C-alpha cells in the first residue's frame, strides 16, 4: 500500500493515511509511534544529531559557536542549510545548489557540532531541544505500555531514547528493560560537558541491562557512572554461581554487557546471487577494466575521515607513481543533511581534494553523492562485489557493518574456483577507531590521523602475497560466519532475561521527581514508618530503649559541599547543632521514666557535650561507641565517660598518620582527619578512580604495618567519596548498642526491655540497625516456636548477621522492635522516614503519647491515691543518680522512692509527691470520655515491623 505525497507544510505521513502504515507494519508485529514532524525535527536533527552525536563521538569545542569562528554572527533558527557549491560528480565545482529545499525531512533546525550554546547550555533554544527529546521519549512510553504483557522484555536501541527507561520504569516497574547503544560512548571528561549529563546517565541506569558493542565504550560508561554519580561497579555474583559486570544503583544491579553485532550471511548470499546485483557488479568491473578497485561508502560528515583518506591516496601516488592509472577509488558519499554546517564543510573539502587529485592523476577518484535510499543493501553489495579492497577509515565510529558485509561478499575467494578470476580481492583497510576493528582481525588496521599509515595501507593491499591475503580473509571470515545478527540478538536477550529482578513488586520502590526518578531495590516490606503502630507499642511498653543517631538524624548533615566538609574535618568550621525544637523534644523523651534514650554518634565527645549536655537523663555514645556517657540528671556538669574497649596503647596513631601523609602528598584532594580515637584518610575530593586505587593500596599498607596492634582498618563511604579509617578493634555502633542493652537493669528498675527503637541515616548506622533488628527477630522466633507457628522468612541480605543471643536475657518475650533509616534507600532497617523534619514530627508524636498518659486519670485512680501499698517501679529525676563505674560495680544507684498507687483499671502508674498541691488533674466524666483518649491495645501480628 502507498501513501499520498505529503504536503511541505505537514510533512511526515498524512494523518488520514496513517492507518495504511499501521496495517503494513502489523504483518511484522510492529506498531508505529507517531510523532509530529516539527517535534521530531527538533528531537532528531536538533538534539540527537546536533548535541548528542558529536559528544558521543568525543567531539566538543568551547571556542566558538560557528565553525568559521564567527561566534557573534546571528543564526536564523528557522532557516535551513546554507547555500554552497556542490555537484554529484567530481571536477564540476560551479553548480550552485540551494540546500534550503534539498530535503523536506525535518531540516528546519540548523545545528552545528561545535555550537557552544547547544552543547554546553540549558536555556533558550537548547532547552526547547531537550524538551522535544524528552517529549518524544514519552510518546514511546505510551505505546509500550499499551502493548506490554507480563513477562515481555523491553529492548531499547540507540541514543535517541536514553531517558526512556526513566519514564518506563515509572509505569512498568517490574518490566525487564534493556538498552543497547550502537554508537561509541565518550570519556567522562567529554560527557561531563553536557548540561543534561546526570539525567541521561540516570535514564540509562534505570534500565536493567546496558549494552555496547565494545568494552571500550562500556568502560567509559562505567567511569562516567563512577565519576559523575559516585556509583560502584564490579563483578557481581548471579544466581547461577557466575559473575556479571554490573553497577550498583540504589540497591539494584544494572548489568553492563559488551557484545559486537554481526550480519546475516544467508541474506547477503541471496542478494549477491540476484541477477540485478550480478549485472551491476559486472558493469562496474567493465567500467574500470584492468584496474584494482578501492571502494569506500561513508556519510558526508567530518567523523568519517573522507579528507584524510584522500590525503593518504595522494601521498601513496606521490610515493609509488608506478601505480598511477592502475588503481581507482570509488568514493560514495551518503548525504548527511541533518549534520548541517558539518555536512556542508565536509562536502566542500571532499570535492576540493577530489578535484585536486583528478587534476594531477585524471580518473583516479570517482566521487558520487547519493541519498541513503539510493545506497541500500543491493546497491552496496553490487559495489562491494566489483571492488577488490574496501576502505573504512573514520576518526570515530560506532557500529559499522560494511567491513563485515565486504568480507562475506568475498568469502568465495577462499576457494580455488573463486581465485580463478585472478583478482587481488578481499582485503579491508580499517580504521582503529571503528568498533569492527576489534572483531575484524584480518583487516589492515590503520590510524587515519597518520597519513603515512594510510599511504602504506594502499601499498600493502596492492603488494600482498596470495598466501597472506588468504590468511587475512580467512581470519576475518571466522567472525562473520560465527557471529550473526540472530546470534548477537539472542545473546543479548538471554542476558537480559537472566537479569535478577524479583517478581515481587514490593521489592522495588520509586523515588525522585521528573528525570530524577529512579527505581530503588528494597527489601520486602520496606516502607514508611507507621507512626500510629509505633505509638501504640510505645504506650503499652513499660521499659523502652531508644537509640538515635546524631548527624543526619536529629540534625541536618554537615556535608553540604566539598569545602564545607573539609572545614568540618579540619575543625575550621563549627558543627551544625540541633534545633531548639529538637532539644526540647529530647528533653521531653528523657523525662519519661519509662524511657532510656541514647544518642549514638560518630562525633567526638566535646561535639556532643556542647549541644546535648543540658538534657537530663540522656545517654551519649561518641566516636561510634568508643566512649559512653551513661544517663545522668546532673546537667551542666562535666560528664563522666567510659571506654567501650581498653585504650592502653595509642602508638599506632603516629604510625598510621605517617603512612597516610605519604599517600596524601601524592593524591591531590585527599587529607587526613584526626579524632580522639581514630584517624581517617579522606579522598572524597580526589579523583574518584585514582583515589580509590590509592585507598586500596593504603588499606593493604596499613594492614601489613599495623597487624600487631589491636585496630580495625576500614575502607568505607565510597558512595560519598570514600575514606580509609583506623580505629580501636571491636568498636562500632552495633557493639555499643548491645553493650547498652545489657546494662539496662543497672539504669532502671525494669529488668527487661519491651520496646526497642533504633534510628540512623547512613552506612555507619547499619551495624546498629542490623543488630537491633536481629534482637527483635529472635524474640519473635521464640514466641512463634512456643506457639507452634511456622517461622518467618529469613532477614534480607542487607542485614549483617551477627550473634545476638547474649541479649536474650535482657529483652522481654513480647518486645516490640522498630528499626528506621532517614531517607528512602537500601538499608538494614525495616522502615524509613524521609528527612530530619519527619524525625522531629515522629519524636513529637512519642512525646505526646507520654504527656497524654500523665494528664488523664480515671475516678478509680483518684480514689486510690491514698493507697501507698504499691510502689511505682519508675525512677524519679530528683531522687535518682547514675554515676560511672566504681569498685562496687558499674553503677551505684541511690534511690529514694516515693509512693504511688495501682489503678485497678490501668495497671501501674506513678503520681508526683506534690500531686495534691498541684493543679487538679482532669477527671474523666464518664467511661467513654476516658476511653476516647486511648487506642485499642489489642496485639498486632508478630513480625510486621521486624
PDB file of N, CA and C in Angstrom, residues 264-278 377-378 381-382 408-409:
ATOM      1  N   UNK A 264      23.923 -11.160   8.632  1.00  0.00           N
ATOM      2  CA  UNK A 264      23.275 -12.412   8.257  1.00  0.00           C
ATOM      3  C   UNK A 264      23.805 -12.871   6.887  1.00  0.00           C
ATOM      4  N   UNK A 265      24.851 -13.702   6.854  1.00  0.00           N
ATOM      5  CA  UNK A 265      25.410 -14.160   5.568  1.00  0.00           C
ATOM      6  C   UNK A 265      24.392 -14.786   4.621  1.00  0.00           C
ATOM      7  N   UNK A 266      23.403 -15.590   5.104  1.00  0.00           N
ATOM      8  CA  UNK A 266      22.432 -16.153   4.147  1.00  0.00           C
ATOM      9  C   UNK A 266      21.674 -15.086   3.366  1.00  0.00           C
ATOM     10  N   UNK A 267      21.314 -13.989   4.041  1.00  0.00           N
ATOM     11  CA  UNK A 267      20.591 -12.926   3.341  1.00  0.00           C
ATOM     12  C   UNK A 267      21.491 -12.262   2.314  1.00  0.00           C
ATOM     13  N   UNK A 268      22.752 -12.035   2.689  1.00  0.00           N
ATOM     14  CA  UNK A 268      23.691 -11.440   1.744  1.00  0.00           C
ATOM     15  C   UNK A 268      23.924 -12.345   0.540  1.00  0.00           C
ATOM     16  N   UNK A 269      23.919 -13.642   0.788  1.00  0.00           N
ATOM     17  CA  UNK A 269      24.109 -14.583  -0.327  1.00  0.00           C
ATOM     18  C   UNK A 269      22.953 -14.502  -1.316  1.00  0.00           C
ATOM     19  N   UNK A 270      21.743 -14.359  -0.814  1.00  0.00           N
ATOM     20  CA  UNK A 270      20.588 -14.227  -1.699  1.00  0.00           C
ATOM     21  C   UNK A 270      20.689 -12.972  -2.549  1.00  0.00           C
ATOM     22  N   UNK A 271      21.067 -11.868  -1.911  1.00  0.00           N
ATOM     23  CA  UNK A 271      21.204 -10.609  -2.651  1.00  0.00           C
ATOM     24  C   UNK A 271      22.351 -10.710  -3.647  1.00  0.00           C
ATOM     25  N   UNK A 272      23.446 -11.357  -3.220  1.00  0.00           N
ATOM     26  CA  UNK A 272      24.636 -11.435  -4.060  1.00  0.00           C
ATOM     27  C   UNK A 272      24.382 -12.233  -5.340  1.00  0.00           C
ATOM     28  N   UNK A 273      23.553 -13.259  -5.251  1.00  0.00           N
ATOM     29  CA  UNK A 273      23.289 -14.100  -6.420  1.00  0.00           C
ATOM     30  C   UNK A 273      22.131 -13.598  -7.272  1.00  0.00           C
ATOM     31  N   UNK A 274      21.489 -12.519  -6.827  1.00  0.00           N
ATOM     32  CA  UNK A 274      20.392 -11.966  -7.619  1.00  0.00           C
ATOM     33  C   UNK A 274      20.945 -11.405  -8.927  1.00  0.00           C
ATOM     34  N   UNK A 275      20.194 -11.573  -9.983  1.00  0.00           N
ATOM     35  CA  UNK A 275      20.703 -11.206 -11.301  1.00  0.00           C
ATOM     36  C   UNK A 275      21.022  -9.721 -11.411  1.00  0.00           C
ATOM     37  N   UNK A 276      20.186  -8.876 -10.800  1.00  0.00           N
ATOM     38  CA  UNK A 276      20.434  -7.434 -10.886  1.00  0.00           C
ATOM     39  C   UNK A 276      21.747  -7.063 -10.202  1.00  0.00           C
ATOM     40  N   UNK A 277      22.062  -7.759  -9.110  1.00  0.00           N
ATOM     41  CA  UNK A 277      23.325  -7.496  -8.423  1.00  0.00           C
ATOM     42  C   UNK A 277      24.505  -7.935  -9.263  1.00  0.00           C
ATOM     43  N   UNK A 278      24.382  -9.107  -9.867  1.00  0.00           N
ATOM     44  CA  UNK A 278      25.459  -9.614 -10.716  1.00  0.00           C
ATOM     45  C   UNK A 278      25.702  -8.683 -11.894  1.00  0.00           C
ATOM     46  N   UNK A 377      21.067  -2.087   0.632  1.00  0.00           N
ATOM     47  CA  UNK A 377      21.860  -3.304   0.614  1.00  0.00           C
ATOM     48  C   UNK A 377      22.152  -3.811  -0.800  1.00  0.00           C
ATOM     49  N   UNK A 378      21.196  -3.897  -1.722  1.00  0.00           N
ATOM     50  CA  UNK A 378      21.527  -4.389  -3.075  1.00  0.00           C
ATOM     51  C   UNK A 378      22.588  -3.546  -3.772  1.00  0.00           C
ATOM     52  N   UNK A 381      26.015  -4.186  -2.064  1.00  0.00           N
ATOM     53  CA  UNK A 381      26.570  -5.497  -2.374  1.00  0.00           C
ATOM     54  C   UNK A 381      27.164  -5.509  -3.782  1.00  0.00           C
ATOM     55  N   UNK A 382      26.474  -4.875  -4.718  1.00  0.00           N
ATOM     56  CA  UNK A 382      26.989  -4.834  -6.096  1.00  0.00           C
ATOM     57  C   UNK A 382      28.321  -4.098  -6.156  1.00  0.00           C
ATOM     58  N   UNK A 408      31.953 -10.982   3.773  1.00  0.00           N
ATOM     59  CA  UNK A 408      31.008 -12.039   3.388  1.00  0.00           C
ATOM     60  C   UNK A 408      30.865 -12.131   1.878  1.00  0.00           C
ATOM     61  N   UNK A 409      30.903 -10.987   1.206  1.00  0.00           N
ATOM     62  CA  UNK A 409      30.759 -10.977  -0.255  1.00  0.00           C
ATOM     63  C   UNK A 409      31.936 -11.676  -0.932  1.00  0.00           C
TER      64      UNK A 409
END
